[in-house]
mmCIF file of C-alpha atoms in Angstrom:
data_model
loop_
_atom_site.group_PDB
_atom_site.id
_atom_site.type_symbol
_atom_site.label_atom_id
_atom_site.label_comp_id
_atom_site.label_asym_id
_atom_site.label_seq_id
_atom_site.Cartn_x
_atom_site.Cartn_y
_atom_site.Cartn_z
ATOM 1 C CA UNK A 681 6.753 23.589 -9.669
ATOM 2 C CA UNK A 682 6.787 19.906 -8.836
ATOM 3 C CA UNK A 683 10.223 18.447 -7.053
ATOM 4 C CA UNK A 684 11.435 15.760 -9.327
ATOM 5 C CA UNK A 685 15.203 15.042 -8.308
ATOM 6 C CA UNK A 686 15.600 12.402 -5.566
ATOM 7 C CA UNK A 687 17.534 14.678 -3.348
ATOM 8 C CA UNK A 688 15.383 17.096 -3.015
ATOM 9 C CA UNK A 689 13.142 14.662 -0.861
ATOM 10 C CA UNK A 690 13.196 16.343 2.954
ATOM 11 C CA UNK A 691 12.242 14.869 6.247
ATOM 12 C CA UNK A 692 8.505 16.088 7.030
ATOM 13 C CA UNK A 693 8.962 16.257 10.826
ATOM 14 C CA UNK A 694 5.541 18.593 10.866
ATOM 15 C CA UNK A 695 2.561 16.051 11.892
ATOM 16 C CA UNK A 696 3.812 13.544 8.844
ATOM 17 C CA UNK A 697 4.216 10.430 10.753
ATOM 18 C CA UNK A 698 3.473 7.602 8.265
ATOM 19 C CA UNK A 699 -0.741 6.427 8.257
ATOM 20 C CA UNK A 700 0.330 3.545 8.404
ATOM 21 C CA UNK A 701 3.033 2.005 11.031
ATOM 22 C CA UNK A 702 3.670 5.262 12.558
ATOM 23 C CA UNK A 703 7.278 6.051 11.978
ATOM 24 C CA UNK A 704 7.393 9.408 13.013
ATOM 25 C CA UNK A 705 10.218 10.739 10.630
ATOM 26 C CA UNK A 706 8.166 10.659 6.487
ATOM 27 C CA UNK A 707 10.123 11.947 3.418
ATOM 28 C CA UNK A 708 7.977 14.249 1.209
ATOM 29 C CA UNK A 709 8.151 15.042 -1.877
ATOM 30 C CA UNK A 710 5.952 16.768 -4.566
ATOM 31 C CA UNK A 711 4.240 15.964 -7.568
ATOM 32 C CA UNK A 712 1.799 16.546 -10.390
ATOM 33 C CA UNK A 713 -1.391 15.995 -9.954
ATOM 34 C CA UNK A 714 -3.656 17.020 -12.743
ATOM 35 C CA UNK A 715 -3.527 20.637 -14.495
ATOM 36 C CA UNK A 716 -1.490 23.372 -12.945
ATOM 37 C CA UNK A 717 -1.121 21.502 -9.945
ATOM 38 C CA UNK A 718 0.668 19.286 -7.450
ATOM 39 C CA UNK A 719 0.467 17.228 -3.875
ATOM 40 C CA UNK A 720 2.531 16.530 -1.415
ATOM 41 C CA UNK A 721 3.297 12.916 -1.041
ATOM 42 C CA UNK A 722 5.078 11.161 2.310
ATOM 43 C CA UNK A 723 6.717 7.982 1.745
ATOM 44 C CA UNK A 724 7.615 5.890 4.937
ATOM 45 C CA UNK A 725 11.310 4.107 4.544
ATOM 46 C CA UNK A 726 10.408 1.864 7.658
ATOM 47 C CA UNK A 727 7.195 0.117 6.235
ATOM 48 C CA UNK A 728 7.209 1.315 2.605
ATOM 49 C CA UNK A 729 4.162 2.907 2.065
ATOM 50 C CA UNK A 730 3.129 6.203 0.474
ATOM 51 C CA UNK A 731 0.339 8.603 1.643
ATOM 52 C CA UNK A 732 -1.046 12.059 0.534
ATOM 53 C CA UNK A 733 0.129 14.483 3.341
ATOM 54 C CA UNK A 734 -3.113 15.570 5.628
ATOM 55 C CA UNK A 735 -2.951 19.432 4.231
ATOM 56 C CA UNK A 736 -4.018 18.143 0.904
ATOM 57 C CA UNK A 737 -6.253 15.347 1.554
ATOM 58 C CA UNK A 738 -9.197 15.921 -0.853
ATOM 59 C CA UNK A 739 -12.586 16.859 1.072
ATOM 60 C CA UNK A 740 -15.345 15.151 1.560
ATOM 61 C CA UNK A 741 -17.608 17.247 -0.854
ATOM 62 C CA UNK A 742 -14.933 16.290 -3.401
ATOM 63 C CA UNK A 743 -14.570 12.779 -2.965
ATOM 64 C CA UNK A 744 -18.682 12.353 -2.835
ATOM 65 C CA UNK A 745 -18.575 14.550 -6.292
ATOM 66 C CA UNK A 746 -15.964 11.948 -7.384
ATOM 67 C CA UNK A 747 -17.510 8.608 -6.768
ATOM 68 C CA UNK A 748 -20.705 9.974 -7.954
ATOM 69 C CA UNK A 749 -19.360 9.983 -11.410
ATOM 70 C CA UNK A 750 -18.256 6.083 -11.242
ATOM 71 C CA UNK A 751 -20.511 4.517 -13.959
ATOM 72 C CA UNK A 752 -20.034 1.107 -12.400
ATOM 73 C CA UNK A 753 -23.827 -1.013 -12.692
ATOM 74 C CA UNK A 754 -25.275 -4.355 -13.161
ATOM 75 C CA UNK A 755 -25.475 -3.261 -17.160
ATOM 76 C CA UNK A 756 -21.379 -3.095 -17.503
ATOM 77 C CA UNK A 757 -20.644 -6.649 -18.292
ATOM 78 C CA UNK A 758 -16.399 -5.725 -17.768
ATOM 79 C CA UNK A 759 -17.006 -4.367 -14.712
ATOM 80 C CA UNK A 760 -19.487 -7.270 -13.568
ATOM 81 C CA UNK A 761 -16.322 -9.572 -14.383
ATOM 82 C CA UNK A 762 -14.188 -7.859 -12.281
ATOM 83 C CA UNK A 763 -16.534 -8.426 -9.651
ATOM 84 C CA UNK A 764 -16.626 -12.047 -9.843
ATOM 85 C CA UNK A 765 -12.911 -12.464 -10.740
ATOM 86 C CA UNK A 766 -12.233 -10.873 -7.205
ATOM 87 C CA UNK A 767 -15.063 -12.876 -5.320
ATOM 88 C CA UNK A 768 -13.545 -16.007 -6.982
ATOM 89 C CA UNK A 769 -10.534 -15.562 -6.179
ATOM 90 C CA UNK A 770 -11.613 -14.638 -2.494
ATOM 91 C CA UNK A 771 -13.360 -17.902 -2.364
ATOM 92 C CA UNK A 772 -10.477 -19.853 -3.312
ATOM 93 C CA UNK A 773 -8.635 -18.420 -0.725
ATOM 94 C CA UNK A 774 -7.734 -21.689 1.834
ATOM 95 C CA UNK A 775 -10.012 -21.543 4.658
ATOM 96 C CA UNK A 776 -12.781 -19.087 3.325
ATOM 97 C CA UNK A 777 -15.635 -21.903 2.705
ATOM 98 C CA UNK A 778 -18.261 -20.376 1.376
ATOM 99 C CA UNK A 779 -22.009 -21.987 2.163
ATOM 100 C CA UNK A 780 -25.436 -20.738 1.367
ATOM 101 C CA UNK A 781 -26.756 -17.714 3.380
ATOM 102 C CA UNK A 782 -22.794 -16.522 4.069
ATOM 103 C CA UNK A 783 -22.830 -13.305 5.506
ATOM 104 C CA UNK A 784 -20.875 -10.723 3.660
ATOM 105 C CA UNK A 785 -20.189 -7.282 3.705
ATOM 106 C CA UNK A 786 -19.342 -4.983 1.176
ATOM 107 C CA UNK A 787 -17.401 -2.189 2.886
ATOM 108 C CA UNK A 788 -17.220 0.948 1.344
ATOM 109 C CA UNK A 789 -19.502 0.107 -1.667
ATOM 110 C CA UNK A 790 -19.609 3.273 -3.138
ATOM 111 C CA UNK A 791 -23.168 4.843 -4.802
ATOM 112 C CA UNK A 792 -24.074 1.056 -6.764
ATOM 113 C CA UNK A 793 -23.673 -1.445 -4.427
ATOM 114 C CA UNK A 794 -23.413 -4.243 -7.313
ATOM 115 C CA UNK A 795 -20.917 -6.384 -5.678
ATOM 116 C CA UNK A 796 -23.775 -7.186 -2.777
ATOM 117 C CA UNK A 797 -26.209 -7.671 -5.291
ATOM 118 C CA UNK A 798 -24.368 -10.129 -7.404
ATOM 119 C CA UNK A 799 -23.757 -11.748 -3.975
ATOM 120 C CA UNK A 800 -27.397 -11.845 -2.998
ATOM 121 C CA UNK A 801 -28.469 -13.368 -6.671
ATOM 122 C CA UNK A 802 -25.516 -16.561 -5.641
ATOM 123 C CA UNK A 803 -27.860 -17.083 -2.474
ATOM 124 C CA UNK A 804 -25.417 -14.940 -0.233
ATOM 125 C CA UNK A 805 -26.820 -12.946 2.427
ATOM 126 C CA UNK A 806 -24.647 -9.626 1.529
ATOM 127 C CA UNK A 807 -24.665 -6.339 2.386
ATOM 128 C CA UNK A 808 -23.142 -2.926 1.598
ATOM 129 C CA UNK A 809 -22.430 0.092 3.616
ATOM 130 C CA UNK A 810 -20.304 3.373 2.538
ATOM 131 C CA UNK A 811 -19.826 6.740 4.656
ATOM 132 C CA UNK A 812 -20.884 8.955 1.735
ATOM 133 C CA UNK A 813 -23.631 6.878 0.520
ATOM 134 C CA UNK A 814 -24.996 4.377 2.386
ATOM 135 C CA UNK A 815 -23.783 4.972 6.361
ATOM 136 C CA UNK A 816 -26.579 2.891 7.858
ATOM 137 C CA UNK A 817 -26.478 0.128 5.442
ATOM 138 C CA UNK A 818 -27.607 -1.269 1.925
ATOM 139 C CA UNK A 819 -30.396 -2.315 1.795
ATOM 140 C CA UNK A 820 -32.710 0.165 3.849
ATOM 141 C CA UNK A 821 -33.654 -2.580 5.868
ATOM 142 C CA UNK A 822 -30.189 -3.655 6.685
ATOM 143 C CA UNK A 823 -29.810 -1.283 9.836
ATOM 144 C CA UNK A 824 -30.056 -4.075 12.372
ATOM 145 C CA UNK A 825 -28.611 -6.980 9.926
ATOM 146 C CA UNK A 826 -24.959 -4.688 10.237
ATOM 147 C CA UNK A 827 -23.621 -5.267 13.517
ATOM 148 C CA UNK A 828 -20.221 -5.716 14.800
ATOM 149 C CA UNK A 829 -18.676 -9.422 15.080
ATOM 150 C CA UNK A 830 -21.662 -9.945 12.990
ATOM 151 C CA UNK A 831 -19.874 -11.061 9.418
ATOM 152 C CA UNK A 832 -18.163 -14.060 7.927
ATOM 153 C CA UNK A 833 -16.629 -12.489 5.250
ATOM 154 C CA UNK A 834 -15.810 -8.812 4.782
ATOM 155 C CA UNK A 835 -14.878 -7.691 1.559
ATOM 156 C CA UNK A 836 -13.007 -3.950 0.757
ATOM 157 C CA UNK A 837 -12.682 -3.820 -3.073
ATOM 158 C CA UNK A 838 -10.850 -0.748 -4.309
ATOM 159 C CA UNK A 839 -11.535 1.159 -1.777
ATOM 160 C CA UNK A 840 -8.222 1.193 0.684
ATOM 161 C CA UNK A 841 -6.418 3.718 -1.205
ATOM 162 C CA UNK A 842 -9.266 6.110 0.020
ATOM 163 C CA UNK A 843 -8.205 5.722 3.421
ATOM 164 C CA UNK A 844 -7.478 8.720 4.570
ATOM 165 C CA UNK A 845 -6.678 7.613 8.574
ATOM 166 C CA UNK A 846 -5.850 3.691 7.326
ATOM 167 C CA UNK A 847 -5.818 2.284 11.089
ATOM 168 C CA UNK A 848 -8.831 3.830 12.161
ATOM 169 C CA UNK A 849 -10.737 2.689 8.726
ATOM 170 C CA UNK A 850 -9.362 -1.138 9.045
ATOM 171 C CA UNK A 851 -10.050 -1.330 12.500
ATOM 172 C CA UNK A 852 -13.861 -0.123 12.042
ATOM 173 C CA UNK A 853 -14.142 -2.878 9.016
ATOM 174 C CA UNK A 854 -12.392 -5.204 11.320
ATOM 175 C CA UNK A 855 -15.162 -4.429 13.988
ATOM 176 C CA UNK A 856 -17.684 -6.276 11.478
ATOM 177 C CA UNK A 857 -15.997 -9.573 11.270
ATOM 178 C CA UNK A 858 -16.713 -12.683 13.328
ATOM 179 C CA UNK A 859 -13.967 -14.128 15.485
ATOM 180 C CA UNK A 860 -12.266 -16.559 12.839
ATOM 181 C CA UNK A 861 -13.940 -14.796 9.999
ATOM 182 C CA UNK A 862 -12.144 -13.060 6.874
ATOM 183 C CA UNK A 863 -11.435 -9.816 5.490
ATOM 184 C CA UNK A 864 -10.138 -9.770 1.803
ATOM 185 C CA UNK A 865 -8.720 -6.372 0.502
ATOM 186 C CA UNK A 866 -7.934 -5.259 -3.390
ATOM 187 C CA UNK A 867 -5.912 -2.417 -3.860
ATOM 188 C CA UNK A 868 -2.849 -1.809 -5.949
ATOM 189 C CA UNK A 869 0.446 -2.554 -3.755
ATOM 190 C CA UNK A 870 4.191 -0.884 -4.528
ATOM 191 C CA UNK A 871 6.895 -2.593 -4.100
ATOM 192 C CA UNK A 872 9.262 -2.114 -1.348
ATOM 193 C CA UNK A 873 11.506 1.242 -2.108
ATOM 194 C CA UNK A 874 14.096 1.141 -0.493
ATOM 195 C CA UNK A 875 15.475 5.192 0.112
ATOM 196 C CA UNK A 876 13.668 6.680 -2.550
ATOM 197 C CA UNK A 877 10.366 6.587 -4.362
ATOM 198 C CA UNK A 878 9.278 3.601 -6.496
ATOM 199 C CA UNK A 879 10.567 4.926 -9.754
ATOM 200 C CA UNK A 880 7.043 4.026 -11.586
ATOM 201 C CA UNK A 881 5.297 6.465 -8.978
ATOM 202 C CA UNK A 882 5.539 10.335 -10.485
ATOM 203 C CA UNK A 883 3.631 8.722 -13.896
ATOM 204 C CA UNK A 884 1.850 6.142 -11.975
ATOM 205 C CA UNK A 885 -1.962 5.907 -13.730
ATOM 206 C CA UNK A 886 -3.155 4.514 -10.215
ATOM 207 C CA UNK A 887 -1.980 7.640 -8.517
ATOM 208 C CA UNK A 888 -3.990 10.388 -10.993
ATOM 209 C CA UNK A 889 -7.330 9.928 -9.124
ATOM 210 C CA UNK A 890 -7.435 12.548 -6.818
ATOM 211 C CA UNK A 891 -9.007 10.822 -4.223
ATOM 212 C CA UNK A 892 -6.835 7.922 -3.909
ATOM 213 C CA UNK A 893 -4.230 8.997 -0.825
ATOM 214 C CA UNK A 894 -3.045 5.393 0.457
ATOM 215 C CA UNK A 895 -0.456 3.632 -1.284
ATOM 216 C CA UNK A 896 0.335 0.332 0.483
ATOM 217 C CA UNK A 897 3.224 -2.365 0.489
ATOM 218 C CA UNK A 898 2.359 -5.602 1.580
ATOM 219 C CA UNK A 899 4.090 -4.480 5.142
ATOM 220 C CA UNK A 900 2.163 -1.317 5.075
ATOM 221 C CA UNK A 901 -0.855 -2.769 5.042
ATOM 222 C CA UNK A 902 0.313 -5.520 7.577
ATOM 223 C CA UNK A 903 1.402 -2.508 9.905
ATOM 224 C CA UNK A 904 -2.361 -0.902 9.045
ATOM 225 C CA UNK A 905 -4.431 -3.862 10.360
ATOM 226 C CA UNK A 906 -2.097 -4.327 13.406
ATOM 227 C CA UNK A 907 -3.803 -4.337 16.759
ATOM 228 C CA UNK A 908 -7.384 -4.999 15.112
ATOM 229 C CA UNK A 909 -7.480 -8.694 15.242
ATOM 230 C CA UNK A 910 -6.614 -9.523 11.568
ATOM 231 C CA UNK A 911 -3.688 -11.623 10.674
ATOM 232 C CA UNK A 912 -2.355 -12.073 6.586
ATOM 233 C CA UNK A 913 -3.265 -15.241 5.818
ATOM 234 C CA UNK A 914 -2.914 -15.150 1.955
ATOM 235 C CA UNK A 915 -1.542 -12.426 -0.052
ATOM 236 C CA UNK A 916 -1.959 -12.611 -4.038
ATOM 237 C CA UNK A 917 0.294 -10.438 -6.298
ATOM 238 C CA UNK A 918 -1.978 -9.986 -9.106
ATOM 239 C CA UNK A 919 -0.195 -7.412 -11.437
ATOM 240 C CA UNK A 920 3.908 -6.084 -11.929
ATOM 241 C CA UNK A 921 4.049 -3.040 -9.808
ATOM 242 C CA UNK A 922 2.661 -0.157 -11.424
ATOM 243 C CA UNK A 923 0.856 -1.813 -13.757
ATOM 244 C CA UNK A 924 -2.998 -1.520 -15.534
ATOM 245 C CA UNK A 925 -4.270 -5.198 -14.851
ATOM 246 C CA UNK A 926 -7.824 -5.333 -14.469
ATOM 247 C CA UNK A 927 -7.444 -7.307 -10.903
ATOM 248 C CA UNK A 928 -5.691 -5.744 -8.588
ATOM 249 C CA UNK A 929 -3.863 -6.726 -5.810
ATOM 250 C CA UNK A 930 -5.426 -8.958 -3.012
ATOM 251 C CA UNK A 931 -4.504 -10.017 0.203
ATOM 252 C CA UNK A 932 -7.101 -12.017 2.669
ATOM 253 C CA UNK A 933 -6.755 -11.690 6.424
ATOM 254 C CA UNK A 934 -8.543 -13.715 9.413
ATOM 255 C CA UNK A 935 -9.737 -12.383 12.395
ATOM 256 C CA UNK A 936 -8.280 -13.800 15.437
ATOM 257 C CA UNK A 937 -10.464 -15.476 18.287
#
């Protein structure tokens, strides 16, 4: 049976140290997670973030099965405005001036790589790669267009709350980006908690897919990117925590020189 009551939250202290800043001393706690079943959640009181405990990290088999069944294509016209919401508000983004033939990078663009095809149609020179999918790049071609320090703009739309090792994942998308270049991230962020769980997060819609295990706060993900080169530049709030906006939550970073 799931935990629910706030005290029953116990220091991990068994290879729990928080994804994300490293605070060696988690809380855990249980809960649902779809029929008949629960996880174990670890939620870090030093940076505020919340990650699925490694035991119950979904596998890769499972997460390929998962993505597989995203109907996201050039024929959904909502999720083709999502898309361009996000790049546009990337764009707008102070410093991030955009100019014919920009090199971007989709990272982690999933089985339809539609965001670097709408980004190739605006005269973009864009490219997608994903571990499950497409490891050596999208196009086929692309294999020697993706190098490191190689990008002006790298772009990880929904896709961080799949990190499973955060700091290893930003610093290999960091590894991509040009010195003085951009990274822009959308994910959903939680607010910071204080002692206890964000009181949203047991019925949280955002936490029901299995595979997402990363649950950031704005210093979370500050703490993730930290010793890769990237530096906040310009975080955007774009829903109340917890909520079911269609843009999520975006926050721009620029590599260092």
């Amino acid at each position: 049976m799931p935990i629910c009551e706030s005290n029953a939250e116990n220091p991990t202290g068994k290879g729990h140290s928080c994804v994300f800043c490293g605070e060696k001393e988690t809380y855990s706690r249980f809960f649902p997670l779809g029929k008949n079943k629960t996880r174990l959640y670890c939620h870090c009181r030093v940076c505020g973030g919340i990650f699925c405990a490694r035991e119950y990290l979904p596998s890769p088999a499972g997460e390929k099965e998962r993505y597989l069944l995203h109907e996201n294509s050039v024929c959904d016209e909502k999720y083709l405005g999502m898309l361009k919401g996000f790049v546009s508000r990337v764009l707008k983004t102070p410093g991030v001036n955009a100019f014919p033939g920009m090199r971007i990078l989709d990272f982690g663009c999933g089985p339809s790589p539609v965001l670097a095809y709408l980004l190739r149609e605006d005269g973009y020179a864009a490219y997608g790669t994903d571990p499950f999918f497409f490891p050596e790049g999208w196009p086929e071609y692309s294999r020697l267009e993706i190098s490191p320090g190689s990008f002006d703009l790298v772009l990880c739309h929904e896709c961080a709350e799949h990190f499973h090792f955060p700091g290893k994942t930003f610093s290999e998308m960091a590894s991509f980006v040009k010195p003085e270049g951009f990274c822009a991230v959308s994910t959903r962020f939680i607010p910071p908690a204080g002692s206890s769980f964000p009181d949203f997060f047991e019925k949280w819609w955002y936490r029901m897919d299995f595979t997402h295990v990363a649950f950031y706060s704005y210093t979370a993900m500050e703490k993730a990117v930290s010793g890769t080169g990237l530096k906040a530049v310009f975080p955007v709030a774009g829903n109340d925590p917890g909520g079911e906006g269609e843009c999520g939550d975006l926050m721009v970073f620029r590599k260092e020189s």
